Amino acid sequence: MDSTLISQRPGKEACSLNRARRAAWGSFAGAVVDWYDFLLYGITAALVFNREFFPQISPAMGTLAAFATFGVGFLFRPLGGIIFGHFGDRLGRKRMLMLTVWMRGIATACIGLLPSSNQIGWWAPVLLVLLRA
């Protein structure tokens, strides 16, 4: 019984395929977290924010104002992409990804801890918009 061990490194195709799969799964996970945040914020804007942050106006206008704060997130996405993309190229994409995930998590927690409009007045919607941006 003659068996020979062939010691070969995997080819470039196998390594690049593994890297592509890891990159695809990482992108998928990041997109899921990002859109999950928008989903939760949208549901909360529709059900809670109009009463908590805009009680001085009619319920319909309060809901529209709450969804306007929802739109702020979409408006600032390209700006964040430009800024953090630039620093990602200079300092490392992984570092910038972790920074943005932490920033979004902290901002989301702060939105959950915001006092209502009855407690701090017009500062509540202003802080809501600033934290959403």
Short mmCIF file of N, CA and C in Angstrom, two decimals, residues 7-121:
data_model
loop_
_atom_site.label_atom_id
_atom_site.label_comp_id
_atom_site.label_asym_id
_atom_site.label_seq_id
_atom_site.Cartn_x
_atom_site.Cartn_y
_atom_site.Cartn_z
N SER A 7 1.47 17.70 -0.56
CA SER A 7 1.29 18.92 0.21
C SER A 7 1.23 20.09 -0.76
N GLN A 8 0.03 20.53 -0.98
CA GLN A 8 -0.14 21.67 -1.86
C GLN A 8 -1.00 22.71 -1.15
N ARG A 9 -0.70 23.90 -1.46
CA ARG A 9 -1.53 24.98 -0.94
C ARG A 9 -2.74 25.14 -1.85
N PRO A 10 -3.83 25.59 -1.26
CA PRO A 10 -4.99 25.81 -2.12
C PRO A 10 -4.68 26.89 -3.16
N GLY A 11 -5.27 26.72 -4.30
CA GLY A 11 -5.03 27.67 -5.37
C GLY A 11 -5.62 29.03 -5.09
N LYS A 12 -5.25 29.96 -5.93
CA LYS A 12 -5.75 31.32 -5.76
C LYS A 12 -7.26 31.38 -5.91
N GLU A 13 -7.81 30.48 -6.74
CA GLU A 13 -9.25 30.49 -6.95
C GLU A 13 -9.99 30.15 -5.66
N ALA A 14 -9.48 29.17 -4.91
CA ALA A 14 -10.14 28.77 -3.66
C ALA A 14 -10.05 29.88 -2.62
N CYS A 15 -8.89 30.52 -2.52
CA CYS A 15 -8.73 31.61 -1.55
C CYS A 15 -9.61 32.79 -1.91
N SER A 16 -9.65 33.14 -3.18
CA SER A 16 -10.46 34.29 -3.57
C SER A 16 -11.94 33.98 -3.43
N LEU A 17 -12.34 32.73 -3.65
CA LEU A 17 -13.74 32.35 -3.47
C LEU A 17 -14.12 32.44 -1.99
N ASN A 18 -13.25 31.97 -1.10
CA ASN A 18 -13.53 32.07 0.33
C ASN A 18 -13.61 33.53 0.78
N ARG A 19 -12.72 34.36 0.29
CA ARG A 19 -12.76 35.79 0.64
C ARG A 19 -14.03 36.44 0.11
N ALA A 20 -14.43 36.06 -1.08
CA ALA A 20 -15.65 36.63 -1.66
C ALA A 20 -16.87 36.20 -0.85
N ARG A 21 -16.89 34.95 -0.41
CA ARG A 21 -18.02 34.48 0.41
C ARG A 21 -18.07 35.22 1.75
N ARG A 22 -16.92 35.37 2.37
CA ARG A 22 -16.88 36.10 3.66
C ARG A 22 -17.30 37.54 3.48
N ALA A 23 -16.86 38.17 2.40
CA ALA A 23 -17.25 39.55 2.14
C ALA A 23 -18.75 39.65 1.87
N ALA A 24 -19.29 38.69 1.14
CA ALA A 24 -20.72 38.70 0.85
C ALA A 24 -21.54 38.52 2.12
N TRP A 25 -21.14 37.58 2.97
CA TRP A 25 -21.87 37.37 4.23
C TRP A 25 -21.73 38.58 5.16
N GLY A 26 -20.56 39.19 5.18
CA GLY A 26 -20.38 40.40 5.99
C GLY A 26 -21.25 41.54 5.49
N SER A 27 -21.32 41.70 4.18
CA SER A 27 -22.18 42.74 3.61
C SER A 27 -23.64 42.45 3.90
N PHE A 28 -24.02 41.19 3.79
CA PHE A 28 -25.40 40.81 4.09
C PHE A 28 -25.75 41.10 5.54
N ALA A 29 -24.86 40.74 6.45
CA ALA A 29 -25.13 40.98 7.88
C ALA A 29 -25.22 42.47 8.17
N GLY A 30 -24.34 43.26 7.58
CA GLY A 30 -24.40 44.71 7.78
C GLY A 30 -25.69 45.30 7.24
N ALA A 31 -26.12 44.84 6.08
CA ALA A 31 -27.36 45.35 5.49
C ALA A 31 -28.57 44.96 6.34
N VAL A 32 -28.56 43.74 6.87
CA VAL A 32 -29.67 43.30 7.72
C VAL A 32 -29.77 44.17 8.97
N VAL A 33 -28.65 44.43 9.62
CA VAL A 33 -28.66 45.28 10.81
C VAL A 33 -29.11 46.69 10.46
N ASP A 34 -28.61 47.21 9.35
CA ASP A 34 -28.96 48.57 8.93
C ASP A 34 -30.45 48.69 8.65
N TRP A 35 -31.00 47.78 7.87
CA TRP A 35 -32.42 47.87 7.54
C TRP A 35 -33.31 47.49 8.70
N TYR A 36 -32.82 46.65 9.62
CA TYR A 36 -33.59 46.34 10.83
C TYR A 36 -33.75 47.60 11.68
N ASP A 37 -32.70 48.43 11.74
CA ASP A 37 -32.78 49.69 12.45
C ASP A 37 -33.84 50.59 11.82
N PHE A 38 -33.85 50.68 10.49
CA PHE A 38 -34.86 51.49 9.81
C PHE A 38 -36.27 50.93 10.04
N LEU A 39 -36.40 49.61 10.05
CA LEU A 39 -37.70 48.99 10.30
C LEU A 39 -38.22 49.34 11.68
N LEU A 40 -37.37 49.16 12.69
CA LEU A 40 -37.80 49.48 14.06
C LEU A 40 -38.13 50.95 14.22
N TYR A 41 -37.32 51.81 13.63
CA TYR A 41 -37.57 53.24 13.74
C TYR A 41 -38.87 53.61 13.02
N GLY A 42 -39.13 53.01 11.87
CA GLY A 42 -40.36 53.29 11.14
C GLY A 42 -41.60 52.86 11.90
N ILE A 43 -41.54 51.68 12.51
CA ILE A 43 -42.67 51.21 13.31
C ILE A 43 -42.89 52.12 14.50
N THR A 44 -41.81 52.48 15.17
CA THR A 44 -41.93 53.36 16.33
C THR A 44 -42.41 54.75 15.92
N ALA A 45 -41.96 55.25 14.78
CA ALA A 45 -42.41 56.56 14.30
C ALA A 45 -43.91 56.53 14.04
N ALA A 46 -44.40 55.44 13.50
CA ALA A 46 -45.83 55.35 13.19
C ALA A 46 -46.69 55.20 14.44
N LEU A 47 -46.20 54.50 15.44
CA LEU A 47 -47.04 54.16 16.59
C LEU A 47 -46.83 55.04 17.81
N VAL A 48 -45.63 55.57 18.02
CA VAL A 48 -45.32 56.22 19.29
C VAL A 48 -44.91 57.67 19.15
N PHE A 49 -44.06 57.98 18.18
CA PHE A 49 -43.43 59.29 18.13
C PHE A 49 -44.41 60.44 17.98
N ASN A 50 -45.52 60.22 17.26
CA ASN A 50 -46.46 61.33 17.08
C ASN A 50 -47.06 61.78 18.41
N ARG A 51 -47.29 60.87 19.32
CA ARG A 51 -47.85 61.23 20.64
C ARG A 51 -46.79 61.74 21.60
N GLU A 52 -45.60 61.17 21.55
CA GLU A 52 -44.57 61.52 22.53
C GLU A 52 -43.80 62.79 22.17
N PHE A 53 -43.56 63.01 20.89
CA PHE A 53 -42.71 64.12 20.49
C PHE A 53 -43.46 65.26 19.81
N PHE A 54 -44.67 64.99 19.33
CA PHE A 54 -45.45 66.02 18.64
C PHE A 54 -46.89 66.07 19.16
N PRO A 55 -47.12 66.20 20.47
CA PRO A 55 -48.50 66.18 20.98
C PRO A 55 -49.25 67.49 20.75
N GLN A 56 -48.55 68.57 20.48
CA GLN A 56 -49.19 69.88 20.35
C GLN A 56 -49.88 70.06 19.00
N ILE A 57 -49.67 69.16 18.05
CA ILE A 57 -50.33 69.27 16.75
C ILE A 57 -51.28 68.09 16.57
N SER A 58 -52.07 68.12 15.52
CA SER A 58 -53.06 67.06 15.30
C SER A 58 -52.36 65.71 15.12
N PRO A 59 -53.06 64.61 15.39
CA PRO A 59 -52.43 63.28 15.25
C PRO A 59 -51.91 63.01 13.84
N ALA A 60 -52.64 63.46 12.83
CA ALA A 60 -52.17 63.22 11.45
C ALA A 60 -50.89 64.00 11.17
N MET A 61 -50.85 65.25 11.58
CA MET A 61 -49.64 66.04 11.37
C MET A 61 -48.49 65.52 12.24
N GLY A 62 -48.81 65.02 13.43
CA GLY A 62 -47.78 64.43 14.29
C GLY A 62 -47.16 63.21 13.64
N THR A 63 -47.99 62.39 12.99
CA THR A 63 -47.47 61.23 12.29
C THR A 63 -46.60 61.65 11.11
N LEU A 64 -47.03 62.67 10.38
CA LEU A 64 -46.20 63.18 9.27
C LEU A 64 -44.87 63.74 9.77
N ALA A 65 -44.91 64.45 10.88
CA ALA A 65 -43.67 64.98 11.46
C ALA A 65 -42.76 63.85 11.92
N ALA A 66 -43.36 62.79 12.49
CA ALA A 66 -42.56 61.64 12.92
C ALA A 66 -41.90 60.97 11.73
N PHE A 67 -42.64 60.85 10.62
CA PHE A 67 -42.04 60.25 9.43
C PHE A 67 -41.03 61.18 8.77
N ALA A 68 -41.15 62.48 8.98
CA ALA A 68 -40.12 63.40 8.49
C ALA A 68 -38.81 63.14 9.22
N THR A 69 -38.87 62.84 10.51
CA THR A 69 -37.64 62.49 11.23
C THR A 69 -37.09 61.17 10.71
N PHE A 70 -37.97 60.29 10.26
CA PHE A 70 -37.56 59.03 9.64
C PHE A 70 -36.77 59.31 8.36
N GLY A 71 -37.23 60.30 7.59
CA GLY A 71 -36.56 60.65 6.34
C GLY A 71 -35.18 61.25 6.55
N VAL A 72 -34.94 61.83 7.72
CA VAL A 72 -33.62 62.41 8.00
C VAL A 72 -32.54 61.34 7.89
N GLY A 73 -32.85 60.13 8.33
CA GLY A 73 -31.88 59.04 8.22
C GLY A 73 -31.50 58.75 6.78
N PHE A 74 -32.48 58.81 5.88
CA PHE A 74 -32.19 58.58 4.47
C PHE A 74 -31.41 59.73 3.85
N LEU A 75 -31.67 60.94 4.31
CA LEU A 75 -30.96 62.10 3.76
C LEU A 75 -29.48 62.11 4.16
N PHE A 76 -29.19 61.65 5.37
CA PHE A 76 -27.82 61.71 5.86
C PHE A 76 -27.00 60.47 5.51
N ARG A 77 -27.61 59.44 4.96
CA ARG A 77 -26.86 58.24 4.59
C ARG A 77 -25.75 58.51 3.58
N PRO A 78 -26.03 59.23 2.49
CA PRO A 78 -24.93 59.48 1.53
C PRO A 78 -23.81 60.31 2.13
N LEU A 79 -24.15 61.27 2.95
CA LEU A 79 -23.12 62.09 3.59
C LEU A 79 -22.24 61.23 4.50
N GLY A 80 -22.86 60.36 5.27
CA GLY A 80 -22.08 59.44 6.12
C GLY A 80 -21.23 58.50 5.29
N GLY A 81 -21.76 58.05 4.15
CA GLY A 81 -20.98 57.19 3.27
C GLY A 81 -19.75 57.89 2.72
N ILE A 82 -19.90 59.16 2.38
CA ILE A 82 -18.76 59.92 1.87
C ILE A 82 -17.72 60.12 2.96
N ILE A 83 -18.16 60.55 4.12
CA ILE A 83 -17.22 60.85 5.21
C ILE A 83 -16.54 59.58 5.71
N PHE A 84 -17.35 58.57 6.08
CA PHE A 84 -16.75 57.36 6.64
C PHE A 84 -16.06 56.52 5.57
N GLY A 85 -16.48 56.63 4.31
CA GLY A 85 -15.77 55.96 3.23
C GLY A 85 -14.37 56.52 3.04
N HIS A 86 -14.27 57.84 3.14
CA HIS A 86 -12.95 58.48 3.03
C HIS A 86 -12.02 58.00 4.15
N PHE A 87 -12.53 58.05 5.38
CA PHE A 87 -11.69 57.62 6.50
C PHE A 87 -11.49 56.10 6.49
N GLY A 88 -12.43 55.37 5.95
CA GLY A 88 -12.26 53.92 5.82
C GLY A 88 -11.12 53.58 4.89
N ASP A 89 -10.97 54.35 3.82
CA ASP A 89 -9.86 54.12 2.90
C ASP A 89 -8.52 54.49 3.54
N ARG A 90 -8.53 55.47 4.41
CA ARG A 90 -7.27 55.93 5.01
C ARG A 90 -6.91 55.14 6.27
N LEU A 91 -7.90 54.85 7.11
CA LEU A 91 -7.62 54.24 8.41
C LEU A 91 -7.99 52.76 8.50
N GLY A 92 -8.74 52.28 7.55
CA GLY A 92 -9.16 50.89 7.56
C GLY A 92 -10.67 50.77 7.61
N ARG A 93 -11.19 49.94 6.74
CA ARG A 93 -12.64 49.79 6.65
C ARG A 93 -13.23 49.10 7.85
N LYS A 94 -12.51 48.13 8.38
CA LYS A 94 -13.03 47.42 9.54
C LYS A 94 -13.18 48.36 10.73
N ARG A 95 -12.21 49.21 10.93
CA ARG A 95 -12.25 50.18 12.03
C ARG A 95 -13.44 51.14 11.86
N MET A 96 -13.65 51.62 10.65
CA MET A 96 -14.76 52.55 10.40
C MET A 96 -16.11 51.84 10.52
N LEU A 97 -16.16 50.58 10.08
CA LEU A 97 -17.41 49.82 10.23
C LEU A 97 -17.77 49.67 11.69
N MET A 98 -16.79 49.31 12.51
CA MET A 98 -17.05 49.15 13.94
C MET A 98 -17.46 50.48 14.57
N LEU A 99 -16.82 51.56 14.15
CA LEU A 99 -17.17 52.88 14.67
C LEU A 99 -18.61 53.24 14.33
N THR A 100 -19.01 53.02 13.08
CA THR A 100 -20.38 53.38 12.69
C THR A 100 -21.41 52.48 13.35
N VAL A 101 -21.09 51.21 13.56
CA VAL A 101 -22.03 50.32 14.26
C VAL A 101 -22.20 50.79 15.70
N TRP A 102 -21.11 51.15 16.36
CA TRP A 102 -21.20 51.66 17.73
C TRP A 102 -21.97 52.98 17.78
N MET A 103 -21.69 53.86 16.83
CA MET A 103 -22.40 55.14 16.80
C MET A 103 -23.90 54.94 16.63
N ARG A 104 -24.28 54.06 15.73
CA ARG A 104 -25.70 53.80 15.51
C ARG A 104 -26.33 53.16 16.74
N GLY A 105 -25.64 52.25 17.38
CA GLY A 105 -26.17 51.62 18.59
C GLY A 105 -26.35 52.61 19.72
N ILE A 106 -25.38 53.48 19.91
CA ILE A 106 -25.48 54.48 20.98
C ILE A 106 -26.60 55.47 20.67
N ALA A 107 -26.70 55.91 19.41
CA ALA A 107 -27.77 56.84 19.04
C ALA A 107 -29.14 56.21 19.22
N THR A 108 -29.28 54.93 18.87
CA THR A 108 -30.56 54.25 19.04
C THR A 108 -30.91 54.13 20.52
N ALA A 109 -29.93 53.80 21.35
CA ALA A 109 -30.19 53.73 22.80
C ALA A 109 -30.58 55.10 23.35
N CYS A 110 -29.91 56.15 22.88
CA CYS A 110 -30.26 57.50 23.34
C CYS A 110 -31.65 57.91 22.89
N ILE A 111 -32.08 57.49 21.70
CA ILE A 111 -33.45 57.77 21.26
C ILE A 111 -34.43 57.09 22.20
N GLY A 112 -34.11 55.88 22.62
CA GLY A 112 -34.99 55.18 23.56
C GLY A 112 -35.05 55.85 24.92
N LEU A 113 -34.02 56.59 25.28
CA LEU A 113 -33.97 57.25 26.59
C LEU A 113 -34.42 58.71 26.54
N LEU A 114 -34.79 59.21 25.36
CA LEU A 114 -35.19 60.61 25.24
C LEU A 114 -36.45 60.90 26.06
N PRO A 115 -36.45 62.00 26.78
CA PRO A 115 -37.69 62.40 27.45
C PRO A 115 -38.70 62.89 26.41
N SER A 116 -39.96 62.87 26.79
CA SER A 116 -41.01 63.26 25.84
C SER A 116 -41.11 64.77 25.72
N SER A 117 -41.95 65.19 24.81
CA SER A 117 -42.17 66.62 24.59
C SER A 117 -42.82 67.28 25.79
N ASN A 118 -43.59 66.53 26.56
CA ASN A 118 -44.21 67.08 27.77
C ASN A 118 -43.17 67.43 28.83
N GLN A 119 -42.04 66.75 28.81
CA GLN A 119 -41.02 66.96 29.83
C GLN A 119 -40.01 68.04 29.46
N ILE A 120 -39.55 68.06 28.21
CA ILE A 120 -38.52 69.04 27.84
C ILE A 120 -38.94 69.96 26.70
N GLY A 121 -40.19 69.91 26.31
CA GLY A 121 -40.70 70.83 25.30
C GLY A 121 -40.17 70.56 23.91
#
